């Protein structure tokens, strides 16, 4: 039987619990799921593509049918290269719908045989976005429960170099005691 491969494209800057929830749901319905990080030259991301890739690889290590990749250019062309027949996207609130519909229709115009599959994340992540996580973390707000612990740690290190230094010192002191 033909394997159904799907790509899950996005910026993932940083990956949130909403993304992970969708990856888990997608891994249950597709034979193979490729989490595809867009290398977007126009945006200035908080995390480099390499950092995002490493985080997502660690976070999805337990899903045997999920892999992580980076792509440039059109999503439909990347999907064709990956032999994917579906694009997975998450819809949180009604406000997502218009933008997602536009993208899905444009992708359909470019490649009619590529289906976009929308899934809803768990209710508790319905207001969650990477942009808000970045903003709250930058302003010192509590983001626990919204991103995996590892991402929370990386955000603290990224936004507060003193935190990284203090942690590193702590580790050195512990190791040397
Ligand atoms: O996480 P995001 O930023 O909402 O993801 C948007 C993404 C990466 C899915 C979209 O920007 C995209 O597909 N970009 C690749 C370029 C492309 O194919 N553009 C036409 C889409 S209709």
mmCIF file of C-alpha atoms and ligand atoms in Angstrom:
data_model
loop_
_atom_site.group_PDB
_atom_site.id
_atom_site.type_symbol
_atom_site.label_atom_id
_atom_site.label_comp_id
_atom_site.label_asym_id
_atom_site.label_seq_id
_atom_site.Cartn_x
_atom_site.Cartn_y
_atom_site.Cartn_z
ATOM 1 C CA UNK A 1 0.000 0.000 0.000
ATOM 2 C CA UNK A 2 1.147 3.541 -0.771
ATOM 3 C CA UNK A 3 2.671 5.394 2.163
ATOM 4 C CA UNK A 4 1.122 8.777 2.908
ATOM 5 C CA UNK A 5 3.824 11.339 3.563
ATOM 6 C CA UNK A 6 2.930 14.789 4.927
ATOM 7 C CA UNK A 7 5.008 17.882 5.534
ATOM 8 C CA UNK A 8 4.346 20.240 8.420
ATOM 9 C CA UNK A 9 5.914 23.536 7.301
ATOM 10 C CA UNK A 10 6.467 26.537 9.528
ATOM 11 C CA UNK A 11 8.863 28.905 11.233
ATOM 12 C CA UNK A 12 8.903 27.178 14.668
ATOM 13 C CA UNK A 13 10.679 30.169 16.248
ATOM 14 C CA UNK A 14 10.547 28.679 18.837
ATOM 15 C CA UNK A 15 8.664 25.342 18.809
ATOM 16 C CA UNK A 16 5.732 25.492 21.251
ATOM 17 C CA UNK A 17 3.596 22.876 22.966
ATOM 18 C CA UNK A 18 0.955 23.661 20.330
ATOM 19 C CA UNK A 19 3.373 22.598 17.570
ATOM 20 C CA UNK A 20 4.246 19.421 19.472
ATOM 21 C CA UNK A 21 0.589 18.628 20.016
ATOM 22 C CA UNK A 22 0.000 18.919 16.283
ATOM 23 C CA UNK A 23 3.080 16.841 15.447
ATOM 24 C CA UNK A 24 1.797 14.077 17.723
ATOM 25 C CA UNK A 25 -1.667 14.183 16.145
ATOM 26 C CA UNK A 26 -0.143 14.220 12.642
ATOM 27 C CA UNK A 27 2.131 11.291 13.471
ATOM 28 C CA UNK A 28 -0.976 9.216 14.230
ATOM 29 C CA UNK A 29 -2.651 9.774 10.878
ATOM 30 C CA UNK A 30 0.251 9.952 8.406
ATOM 31 C CA UNK A 31 2.747 7.205 7.678
ATOM 32 C CA UNK A 32 5.547 9.753 7.645
ATOM 33 C CA UNK A 33 5.573 13.336 8.852
ATOM 34 C CA UNK A 34 8.321 15.800 7.957
ATOM 35 C CA UNK A 35 8.522 18.869 10.183
ATOM 36 C CA UNK A 36 9.867 21.391 7.657
ATOM 37 C CA UNK A 37 11.483 24.581 8.950
ATOM 38 C CA UNK A 38 11.372 27.436 6.456
ATOM 39 C CA UNK A 39 14.679 29.231 6.053
ATOM 40 C CA UNK A 40 13.125 32.664 5.639
ATOM 41 C CA UNK A 41 15.682 35.248 4.559
ATOM 42 C CA UNK A 42 13.218 38.115 5.121
ATOM 43 C CA UNK A 43 12.586 37.546 8.812
ATOM 44 C CA UNK A 44 15.185 37.995 11.537
ATOM 45 C CA UNK A 45 14.511 34.978 13.692
ATOM 46 C CA UNK A 46 15.286 34.704 17.389
ATOM 47 C CA UNK A 47 16.697 31.180 16.962
ATOM 48 C CA UNK A 48 18.886 30.205 14.028
ATOM 49 C CA UNK A 49 17.630 27.486 11.716
ATOM 50 C CA UNK A 50 20.245 25.135 13.197
ATOM 51 C CA UNK A 51 19.052 25.832 16.747
ATOM 52 C CA UNK A 52 15.411 25.264 15.781
ATOM 53 C CA UNK A 53 16.312 22.067 13.972
ATOM 54 C CA UNK A 54 18.213 20.686 16.969
ATOM 55 C CA UNK A 55 15.383 21.573 19.357
ATOM 56 C CA UNK A 56 12.756 19.945 17.126
ATOM 57 C CA UNK A 57 14.911 16.859 16.591
ATOM 58 C CA UNK A 58 15.285 16.400 20.354
ATOM 59 C CA UNK A 59 11.597 17.054 20.991
ATOM 60 C CA UNK A 60 10.388 14.599 18.346
ATOM 61 C CA UNK A 61 12.995 11.878 18.935
ATOM 62 C CA UNK A 62 10.345 9.514 20.344
ATOM 63 C CA UNK A 63 8.143 9.701 17.239
ATOM 64 C CA UNK A 64 9.583 7.094 14.926
ATOM 65 C CA UNK A 65 7.714 8.312 11.813
ATOM 66 C CA UNK A 66 8.638 11.983 12.286
ATOM 67 C CA UNK A 67 11.752 13.668 10.943
ATOM 68 C CA UNK A 68 12.905 17.272 10.826
ATOM 69 C CA UNK A 69 14.203 19.114 7.774
ATOM 70 C CA UNK A 70 14.915 22.653 6.569
ATOM 71 C CA UNK A 71 13.710 24.066 3.265
ATOM 72 C CA UNK A 72 13.962 27.130 1.055
ATOM 73 C CA UNK A 73 11.561 28.348 -1.608
ATOM 74 C CA UNK A 74 8.031 27.206 -2.271
ATOM 75 C CA UNK A 75 6.338 24.773 0.074
ATOM 76 C CA UNK A 76 4.737 22.944 -2.863
ATOM 77 C CA UNK A 77 8.132 22.335 -4.450
ATOM 78 C CA UNK A 78 9.570 21.097 -1.193
ATOM 79 C CA UNK A 79 6.534 18.809 -0.817
ATOM 80 C CA UNK A 80 7.172 17.389 -4.297
ATOM 81 C CA UNK A 81 10.854 16.776 -3.493
ATOM 82 C CA UNK A 82 9.791 15.009 -0.279
ATOM 83 C CA UNK A 83 7.203 12.902 -2.164
ATOM 84 C CA UNK A 84 4.560 14.302 0.178
ATOM 85 C CA UNK A 85 0.898 14.236 -0.767
ATOM 86 C CA UNK A 86 -0.299 16.431 2.116
ATOM 87 C CA UNK A 87 0.576 19.605 3.968
ATOM 88 C CA UNK A 88 -0.355 19.659 7.644
ATOM 89 C CA UNK A 89 -1.316 23.001 9.193
ATOM 90 C CA UNK A 90 -2.833 23.880 12.544
ATOM 91 C CA UNK A 91 -5.908 26.014 12.959
ATOM 92 C CA UNK A 92 -6.372 27.551 16.379
ATOM 93 C CA UNK A 93 -9.081 30.181 16.218
ATOM 94 C CA UNK A 94 -11.359 31.436 13.483
ATOM 95 C CA UNK A 95 -8.862 34.267 12.900
ATOM 96 C CA UNK A 96 -6.340 31.738 11.515
ATOM 97 C CA UNK A 97 -8.802 30.546 8.941
ATOM 98 C CA UNK A 98 -8.567 33.325 6.365
ATOM 99 C CA UNK A 99 -4.775 33.282 6.087
ATOM 100 C CA UNK A 100 -4.666 29.489 6.113
ATOM 101 C CA UNK A 101 -7.391 29.266 3.471
ATOM 102 C CA UNK A 102 -5.474 31.680 1.227
ATOM 103 C CA UNK A 103 -2.298 29.644 1.574
ATOM 104 C CA UNK A 104 -4.094 26.354 1.017
ATOM 105 C CA UNK A 105 -5.806 27.694 -2.112
ATOM 106 C CA UNK A 106 -2.606 29.189 -3.497
ATOM 107 C CA UNK A 107 -0.804 25.904 -2.872
ATOM 108 C CA UNK A 108 -3.657 24.060 -4.594
ATOM 109 C CA UNK A 109 -3.361 26.399 -7.592
ATOM 110 C CA UNK A 110 0.377 25.673 -7.742
ATOM 111 C CA UNK A 111 0.008 21.931 -7.186
ATOM 112 C CA UNK A 112 -3.556 20.619 -7.445
ATOM 113 C CA UNK A 113 -2.748 17.120 -6.190
ATOM 114 C CA UNK A 114 -1.284 18.343 -2.884
ATOM 115 C CA UNK A 115 -3.909 18.358 -0.126
ATOM 116 C CA UNK A 116 -3.789 20.663 2.886
ATOM 117 C CA UNK A 117 -4.979 18.947 6.048
ATOM 118 C CA UNK A 118 -5.995 21.177 8.951
ATOM 119 C CA UNK A 119 -5.886 19.908 12.509
ATOM 120 C CA UNK A 120 -6.810 21.657 15.738
ATOM 121 C CA UNK A 121 -4.397 21.614 18.641
ATOM 122 C CA UNK A 122 -5.627 20.796 22.147
ATOM 123 C CA UNK A 123 -7.870 23.498 23.573
ATOM 124 C CA UNK A 124 -5.298 24.716 26.092
ATOM 125 C CA UNK A 125 -3.003 25.746 23.218
ATOM 126 C CA UNK A 126 -5.665 27.529 21.177
ATOM 127 C CA UNK A 127 -4.270 30.996 21.972
ATOM 128 C CA UNK A 128 -0.615 30.039 21.772
ATOM 129 C CA UNK A 129 1.798 31.344 19.137
ATOM 130 C CA UNK A 130 5.574 31.526 18.817
ATOM 131 C CA UNK A 131 5.317 35.293 18.458
ATOM 132 C CA UNK A 132 3.499 35.667 21.801
ATOM 133 C CA UNK A 133 5.876 33.255 23.503
ATOM 134 C CA UNK A 134 8.840 35.327 22.288
ATOM 135 C CA UNK A 135 7.217 38.533 23.469
ATOM 136 C CA UNK A 136 6.227 37.245 26.919
ATOM 137 C CA UNK A 137 9.643 35.625 27.427
ATOM 138 C CA UNK A 138 11.403 38.817 26.346
ATOM 139 C CA UNK A 139 9.417 40.817 28.910
ATOM 140 C CA UNK A 140 10.128 38.337 31.688
ATOM 141 C CA UNK A 141 6.672 36.679 31.841
ATOM 142 C CA UNK A 142 6.049 33.073 32.786
ATOM 143 C CA UNK A 143 5.930 30.760 29.772
ATOM 144 C CA UNK A 144 5.991 27.456 31.642
ATOM 145 C CA UNK A 145 3.472 24.987 30.267
ATOM 146 C CA UNK A 146 3.409 26.771 26.898
ATOM 147 C CA UNK A 147 6.711 25.479 25.577
ATOM 148 C CA UNK A 148 8.685 22.342 26.423
ATOM 149 C CA UNK A 149 11.114 22.825 29.341
ATOM 150 C CA UNK A 150 14.081 22.610 27.014
ATOM 151 C CA UNK A 151 12.734 25.485 24.903
ATOM 152 C CA UNK A 152 12.024 27.514 28.047
ATOM 153 C CA UNK A 153 15.654 27.020 29.058
ATOM 154 C CA UNK A 154 16.949 28.012 25.600
ATOM 155 C CA UNK A 155 14.749 31.121 25.627
ATOM 156 C CA UNK A 156 16.117 32.175 29.006
ATOM 157 C CA UNK A 157 19.677 31.639 27.794
ATOM 158 C CA UNK A 158 19.033 33.504 24.564
ATOM 159 C CA UNK A 159 17.292 36.493 26.129
ATOM 160 C CA UNK A 160 19.392 36.798 29.270
ATOM 161 C CA UNK A 161 23.097 36.108 28.782
ATOM 162 C CA UNK A 162 23.579 36.553 32.557
ATOM 163 C CA UNK A 163 21.276 33.523 33.109
ATOM 164 C CA UNK A 164 23.458 31.372 30.864
ATOM 165 C CA UNK A 165 26.602 32.493 32.624
ATOM 166 C CA UNK A 166 25.116 31.912 36.088
ATOM 167 C CA UNK A 167 23.925 28.456 35.070
ATOM 168 C CA UNK A 168 27.258 27.533 33.560
ATOM 169 C CA UNK A 169 29.047 28.734 36.713
ATOM 170 C CA UNK A 170 26.607 26.712 38.831
ATOM 171 C CA UNK A 171 27.398 23.597 36.837
ATOM 172 C CA UNK A 172 31.149 24.169 37.071
ATOM 173 C CA UNK A 173 30.920 24.716 40.844
ATOM 174 C CA UNK A 174 28.762 21.562 41.210
ATOM 175 C CA UNK A 175 31.148 19.489 39.054
ATOM 176 C CA UNK A 176 34.152 20.724 41.021
ATOM 177 C CA UNK A 177 32.726 20.266 44.535
HETATM 178 O O1 LIG B 1 4.835 29.213 10.897
HETATM 179 P P1 LIG B 1 4.378 30.094 9.789
HETATM 180 O O2 LIG B 1 5.256 31.306 9.699
HETATM 181 O O3 LIG B 1 2.923 30.440 9.897
HETATM 182 O O4 LIG B 1 4.535 29.265 8.419
HETATM 183 C C1 LIG B 1 4.262 29.847 7.174
HETATM 184 C C2 LIG B 1 4.753 28.957 6.017
HETATM 185 C C3 LIG B 1 6.192 28.555 6.200
HETATM 186 C C4 LIG B 1 3.906 27.714 5.962
HETATM 187 C C5 LIG B 1 4.546 29.784 4.715
HETATM 188 O O5 LIG B 1 5.114 31.043 4.878
HETATM 189 C C6 LIG B 1 5.152 29.106 3.496
HETATM 190 O O6 LIG B 1 4.663 28.100 3.034
HETATM 191 N N1 LIG B 1 6.281 29.669 2.999
HETATM 192 C C7 LIG B 1 7.060 29.118 1.902
HETATM 193 C C8 LIG B 1 6.945 29.958 0.637
HETATM 194 C C9 LIG B 1 5.673 29.627 -0.093
HETATM 195 O O7 LIG B 1 5.446 28.511 -0.506
HETATM 196 N N2 LIG B 1 4.810 30.650 -0.212
HETATM 197 C C10 LIG B 1 3.511 30.499 -0.805
HETATM 198 C C11 LIG B 1 2.539 29.907 0.218
HETATM 199 S S1 LIG B 1 0.934 30.081 -0.332
#
